[in-house]
Amino acid sequence: MSYTTVAQVAGMFPTFKRGGTQQNPPDSLIQQYIDDVAGDIDAVLSRRFTEAIGAYASFAAFLASLSTDALNVLEKINRYGAAAQLGQTLASFGVAAAREMEKDFEAQYEELIGQLNARDKNGRPLSAGLYDHLFDPQACSETPRPALKGIAGGDEPAGQTPADSGSSALFGKFDRRGT
């Protein structure tokens, strides 16, 4: 299953004209690019979210249960990956602007698929990916609230303990500085 369409991928190149008898590359080749990238996306989803997928009867049932936000992320990844491949093809036909656009689309695709795959720019695993909460209901979501609170000893006003500021620091919990 692909997550984007030929029209959406071709639309990434404003001067690319579709529908003529001389269209080069043909829609069938663009669809192949889309399917290639969709296969990569499916492989990442299958590997990363095996437990979440296991709650459904099949991978297709898992995909059918995804939210609009999750499907939008998959569409964007699919579109940028296929557009990068289309850009390489157009550049080989001598379309100079396509070469620059292809580089940008490739960089965007690599970042997006890396976030889905929970890998950094060097391919090293991360503890979580940016989109995990969209694909696994038990994934942790980052919060803007601080996970750890604390005040360094030198930053603490004289006469204040960590408990006074809402901290439960083990060291200095009952100590008062400067009194």
Coordinates of C-alpha atoms in Angstrom, one line a residue:
M1 CA 0.0 0.0 0.0
S2 CA 1.3 3.4 -0.9
Y3 CA 0.6 6.5 1.2
T4 CA 0.8 9.1 -1.5
T5 CA -0.2 9.5 -5.1
V6 CA 1.5 10.2 -8.4
A7 CA -0.2 13.6 -8.6
Q8 CA 1.2 14.6 -5.2
V9 CA 4.7 13.5 -6.0
A10 CA 4.7 15.2 -9.5
G11 CA 3.3 18.3 -7.8
M12 CA 6.6 18.7 -6.0
F13 CA 8.0 19.8 -9.3
P14 CA 5.9 22.7 -10.6
T15 CA 7.2 22.7 -14.1
F16 CA 6.7 18.9 -14.6
K17 CA 3.9 18.3 -17.0
R18 CA 1.9 15.1 -16.7
G19 CA -0.7 13.5 -19.0
G20 CA 0.9 14.0 -22.4
T21 CA 1.9 11.1 -24.7
Q22 CA 5.5 12.3 -24.4
Q23 CA 5.5 12.4 -20.6
N24 CA 8.9 11.4 -19.4
P25 CA 9.1 9.6 -16.9
P26 CA 5.7 8.0 -17.2
D27 CA 3.3 7.7 -14.3
S28 CA 4.0 4.0 -14.0
L29 CA 7.7 4.8 -13.1
I30 CA 6.6 7.4 -10.6
Q31 CA 4.3 4.9 -9.1
Q32 CA 7.2 2.5 -8.8
Y33 CA 9.2 5.1 -6.9
I34 CA 6.2 5.6 -4.6
D35 CA 5.9 1.9 -4.0
D36 CA 9.6 1.5 -3.3
V37 CA 9.5 4.1 -0.6
A38 CA 6.2 2.7 0.8
G39 CA 8.0 -0.6 1.2
D40 CA 10.8 1.1 3.2
I41 CA 8.1 2.8 5.4
D42 CA 6.3 -0.5 5.9
A43 CA 9.6 -2.2 6.9
V44 CA 10.3 0.5 9.5
L45 CA 6.7 0.3 10.9
S46 CA 6.9 -3.5 11.1
R47 CA 10.2 -3.5 12.9
R48 CA 9.6 -0.6 15.3
F49 CA 6.0 -1.2 16.2
T50 CA 5.7 -5.0 16.3
E51 CA 4.0 -5.1 19.7
A52 CA 1.4 -2.4 18.7
I53 CA 0.8 -4.3 15.4
G54 CA 0.3 -7.5 17.3
A55 CA -2.8 -6.1 18.9
Y56 CA -4.5 -6.2 15.4
A57 CA -5.3 -9.2 13.2
S58 CA -2.9 -8.0 10.5
F59 CA -0.6 -5.3 9.4
A60 CA -3.4 -4.0 7.1
A61 CA -5.7 -3.8 10.1
F62 CA -3.1 -1.8 12.0
L63 CA -2.7 0.6 9.1
A64 CA -6.5 1.0 8.9
S65 CA -6.6 1.9 12.6
L66 CA -4.1 4.8 12.3
S67 CA -5.2 8.3 13.0
T68 CA -5.3 11.1 10.3
D69 CA -2.1 12.6 11.8
A70 CA -0.3 9.3 11.5
L71 CA -1.4 8.8 7.9
N72 CA -0.4 12.4 7.1
V73 CA 3.1 11.7 8.4
L74 CA 3.4 8.5 6.3
E75 CA 2.1 10.4 3.2
K76 CA 4.7 13.1 3.7
I77 CA 7.6 10.6 4.1
N78 CA 6.4 8.7 1.0
R79 CA 6.0 11.8 -1.0
Y80 CA 9.4 13.2 -0.2
G81 CA 11.2 9.9 -0.8
A82 CA 9.5 9.4 -4.2
A83 CA 10.1 13.1 -5.1
A84 CA 13.8 12.6 -4.4
Q85 CA 13.8 9.6 -6.9
L86 CA 11.8 11.6 -9.4
G87 CA 14.2 14.5 -9.1
Q88 CA 17.1 12.2 -9.9
T89 CA 15.4 11.0 -13.0
L90 CA 14.4 14.5 -14.1
A91 CA 18.0 15.7 -13.5
S92 CA 19.2 12.9 -15.8
F93 CA 17.0 14.4 -18.5
G94 CA 18.8 17.7 -18.1
V95 CA 16.4 19.6 -15.9
A96 CA 18.9 21.6 -13.8
A97 CA 16.5 22.9 -11.2
A98 CA 15.4 19.3 -10.5
R99 CA 18.9 18.4 -9.2
E100 CA 18.8 21.1 -6.5
M101 CA 15.2 20.2 -5.5
E102 CA 16.1 16.5 -5.4
K103 CA 18.9 17.2 -2.9
D104 CA 16.5 19.1 -0.7
F105 CA 13.8 16.4 -1.0
E106 CA 16.4 13.7 -0.2
A107 CA 17.6 15.5 2.9
Q108 CA 14.0 16.0 4.1
Y109 CA 13.2 12.3 3.4
E110 CA 16.3 11.1 5.3
E111 CA 15.3 13.2 8.3
L112 CA 11.7 12.1 8.2
I113 CA 12.4 8.4 7.8
G114 CA 15.1 8.7 10.5
Q115 CA 12.6 10.1 12.9
L116 CA 10.1 7.3 12.1
N117 CA 12.9 4.8 12.4
A118 CA 14.3 6.4 15.6
R119 CA 17.7 6.9 14.2
D120 CA 20.0 10.0 14.3
K121 CA 21.7 11.5 11.3
N122 CA 24.6 9.0 11.6
G123 CA 22.2 6.0 11.8
R124 CA 22.6 5.4 15.5
P125 CA 19.5 4.3 17.4
L126 CA 17.6 6.9 19.5
S127 CA 15.6 6.0 22.6
A128 CA 12.4 7.2 20.8
G129 CA 11.3 8.6 17.5
L130 CA 9.4 11.9 17.0
Y131 CA 6.3 10.1 15.7
D132 CA 6.2 7.1 18.1
H133 CA 3.1 8.3 19.9
L134 CA 1.1 8.3 16.6
F135 CA 1.8 4.6 16.0
D136 CA 1.9 3.0 19.5
P137 CA -0.6 4.1 22.1
Q138 CA 1.8 3.1 24.9
A139 CA 4.7 5.2 23.6
C140 CA 5.8 8.0 25.8
S141 CA 5.1 11.5 24.5
E142 CA 7.5 14.2 25.4
T143 CA 6.1 16.9 27.6
P144 CA 7.1 20.5 28.1
R145 CA 6.9 20.0 31.9
P146 CA 10.3 19.4 33.5
A147 CA 11.0 15.8 34.4
L148 CA 13.6 16.7 37.0
K149 CA 13.5 19.8 39.2
G150 CA 16.4 21.0 41.2
I151 CA 18.3 24.0 42.4
A152 CA 22.0 24.0 42.5
G153 CA 23.3 24.6 46.0
G154 CA 24.9 27.9 45.1
D155 CA 21.7 29.1 43.5
E156 CA 19.6 28.4 46.6
P157 CA 18.8 31.5 48.7
A158 CA 20.2 31.4 52.3
G159 CA 17.7 29.7 54.6
Q160 CA 15.9 27.7 51.9
T161 CA 15.9 23.9 51.7
P162 CA 15.2 21.9 48.5
A163 CA 11.8 21.0 50.1
D164 CA 10.9 24.7 50.2
S165 CA 11.1 24.8 46.4
G166 CA 9.1 21.6 45.9
S167 CA 12.2 19.4 45.3
S168 CA 12.8 16.2 47.2
A169 CA 16.6 16.2 46.9
L170 CA 18.1 13.5 49.1
F171 CA 21.2 15.5 50.0
G172 CA 20.5 18.7 51.9
K173 CA 16.8 18.0 52.3
F174 CA 16.8 19.2 55.9
D175 CA 19.8 21.5 55.8
R176 CA 19.6 25.3 55.8
R177 CA 22.3 27.2 54.2
G178 CA 23.7 30.4 55.8
T179 CA 21.7 30.4 59.0

